[in-house]
Amino acid sequence: MAEQRRDARGDRGGREGAQGARERHAPDARGAEERAWDELVATARRTVADGLVVGTSGNVSVRVGDTVLVTPTGVPYDRLTPGDAVGVDLDGRQVRGSLLPTSELPMHLAVYRATDARAVVHTHAPHATAVSTLVAELPLIHYMAGDLGGPVRVAPYATYGTPELAENMRLALSRRTACLLQNHGTIAHGASLSQAYDRTAQLEWMCRVWLTASSVPGLSPSLLTREQVDEAGERLRGYGQRG
């Protein structure tokens, strides 16, 4: 009997230990989500400040574990507070918050399912949106296309928020970290919110350069070859500080 009581205490202790570990872990996970939400809101506000979106257009998400934090639909970014955090799982089931997630949730989830991305930024950047109405692929106007994986494709138009748009985007993003959405805008992903944002801004800048160069009467801009862009992409992988 004494041995049985010791076993029972041991089992109970093991269960209590496991529960305690989960309870200790929960605040850590919650804290990570809260920090990620603050960065997400700051990034969303930056898209407005930098003229990449107007009003509540565009959206931003970041993945923390198996939870995707995402901007809510129809709420101005300057009104968002820590208590407004919205989170879904990778199947789109809401697991955090009471506000409805962005209508473009299918696009964000498609990126996370198909890549190892940790953050996604979607905008209605004006120059990029203009280019999306003109070509099927952004002409190779600058070597920074190599940092996005190569020539930037344009995903065919589909109604916003639909699975069709998400699928068109997924195909256009194959082996790329950004693409244009026809008559709509841009989407870019990265290992962090800052990287996803930087790629978005870089794409908008390249579109502006191409539109500017193409607008000169009687002249056509010189373009790079795919080989030149690929070479630049290889060099860019080692760019910056190490460590």
mmCIF file of N, CA and C in Angstrom, residues 138 140-152 177 198-199 202-203 205-206 224 228-229 232-233 236 239:
data_model
loop_
_atom_site.group_PDB
_atom_site.id
_atom_site.type_symbol
_atom_site.label_atom_id
_atom_site.label_comp_id
_atom_site.label_asym_id
_atom_site.label_seq_id
_atom_site.Cartn_x
_atom_site.Cartn_y
_atom_site.Cartn_z
ATOM 1 N N LEU A 138 7.079 42.701 -63.786
ATOM 2 C CA LEU A 138 7.813 43.960 -63.710
ATOM 3 C C LEU A 138 9.109 43.835 -64.503
ATOM 4 N N LEU A 140 12.882 44.181 -65.739
ATOM 5 C CA LEU A 140 14.076 44.133 -64.889
ATOM 6 C C LEU A 140 14.816 45.469 -64.943
ATOM 7 N N ILE A 141 14.260 46.440 -64.271
ATOM 8 C CA ILE A 141 14.785 47.801 -64.275
ATOM 9 C C ILE A 141 15.926 47.978 -63.293
ATOM 10 N N HIS A 142 16.018 47.068 -62.286
ATOM 11 C CA HIS A 142 17.033 47.243 -61.252
ATOM 12 C C HIS A 142 17.431 45.887 -60.673
ATOM 13 N N TYR A 143 18.691 45.792 -60.268
ATOM 14 C CA TYR A 143 19.196 44.508 -59.766
ATOM 15 C C TYR A 143 18.569 44.063 -58.448
ATOM 16 N N MET A 144 17.901 44.995 -57.733
ATOM 17 C CA MET A 144 17.279 44.605 -56.465
ATOM 18 C C MET A 144 16.145 43.606 -56.657
ATOM 19 N N ALA A 145 15.741 43.382 -57.906
ATOM 20 C CA ALA A 145 14.780 42.303 -58.161
ATOM 21 C C ALA A 145 15.357 40.975 -57.687
ATOM 22 N N GLY A 146 16.690 40.877 -57.700
ATOM 23 C CA GLY A 146 17.334 39.652 -57.231
ATOM 24 C C GLY A 146 17.089 39.392 -55.759
ATOM 25 N N ASP A 147 16.863 40.443 -54.987
ATOM 26 C CA ASP A 147 16.600 40.278 -53.561
ATOM 27 C C ASP A 147 15.202 39.736 -53.306
ATOM 28 N N LEU A 148 14.340 39.814 -54.327
ATOM 29 C CA LEU A 148 12.972 39.304 -54.216
ATOM 30 C C LEU A 148 12.835 37.929 -54.860
ATOM 31 N N GLY A 149 13.965 37.375 -55.309
ATOM 32 C CA GLY A 149 13.952 36.039 -55.895
ATOM 33 C C GLY A 149 13.985 36.015 -57.399
ATOM 34 N N GLY A 150 13.933 37.187 -58.045
ATOM 35 C CA GLY A 150 13.955 37.244 -59.507
ATOM 36 C C GLY A 150 12.872 38.169 -60.028
ATOM 37 N N PRO A 151 12.577 38.095 -61.325
ATOM 38 C CA PRO A 151 11.547 38.968 -61.907
ATOM 39 C C PRO A 151 10.237 38.884 -61.123
ATOM 40 N N VAL A 152 9.683 40.034 -60.809
ATOM 41 C CA VAL A 152 8.468 40.093 -59.989
ATOM 42 C C VAL A 152 7.243 39.885 -60.877
ATOM 43 N N THR A 177 9.719 36.318 -53.065
ATOM 44 C CA THR A 177 9.302 36.833 -51.761
ATOM 45 C C THR A 177 8.344 38.010 -51.890
ATOM 46 N N ASP A 198 10.463 46.002 -45.719
ATOM 47 C CA ASP A 198 11.532 46.491 -46.587
ATOM 48 C C ASP A 198 11.350 45.987 -48.018
ATOM 49 N N ARG A 199 10.940 44.729 -48.172
ATOM 50 C CA ARG A 199 10.709 44.180 -49.511
ATOM 51 C C ARG A 199 9.534 44.874 -50.194
ATOM 52 N N GLN A 202 10.827 48.247 -51.286
ATOM 53 C CA GLN A 202 11.740 48.087 -52.412
ATOM 54 C C GLN A 202 10.977 47.851 -53.705
ATOM 55 N N LEU A 203 9.931 47.042 -53.640
ATOM 56 C CA LEU A 203 9.112 46.772 -54.821
ATOM 57 C C LEU A 203 8.425 48.037 -55.306
ATOM 58 N N TRP A 205 9.455 51.061 -54.894
ATOM 59 C CA TRP A 205 10.491 51.930 -55.473
ATOM 60 C C TRP A 205 10.866 51.487 -56.882
ATOM 61 N N MET A 206 11.032 50.186 -57.098
ATOM 62 C CA MET A 206 11.370 49.697 -58.438
ATOM 63 C C MET A 206 10.261 50.005 -59.435
ATOM 64 N N LEU A 224 17.976 44.927 -67.381
ATOM 65 C CA LEU A 224 18.964 43.902 -67.061
ATOM 66 C C LEU A 224 18.506 42.551 -67.595
ATOM 67 N N GLN A 228 21.961 38.648 -65.029
ATOM 68 C CA GLN A 228 22.499 39.738 -64.219
ATOM 69 C C GLN A 228 21.746 39.873 -62.893
ATOM 70 N N VAL A 229 20.433 39.706 -62.956
ATOM 71 C CA VAL A 229 19.631 39.782 -61.735
ATOM 72 C C VAL A 229 19.930 38.603 -60.815
ATOM 73 N N ALA A 232 23.192 39.243 -59.088
ATOM 74 C CA ALA A 232 23.023 40.226 -58.021
ATOM 75 C C ALA A 232 22.335 39.593 -56.814
ATOM 76 N N GLY A 233 21.362 38.723 -57.092
ATOM 77 C CA GLY A 233 20.669 38.049 -55.998
ATOM 78 C C GLY A 233 21.607 37.209 -55.158
ATOM 79 N N LEU A 236 23.597 39.556 -53.000
ATOM 80 C CA LEU A 236 22.779 40.181 -51.964
ATOM 81 C C LEU A 236 22.538 39.244 -50.780
ATOM 82 N N TYR A 239 24.950 40.160 -48.249
ATOM 83 C CA TYR A 239 25.064 41.592 -47.991
ATOM 84 C C TYR A 239 24.757 41.932 -46.534
#
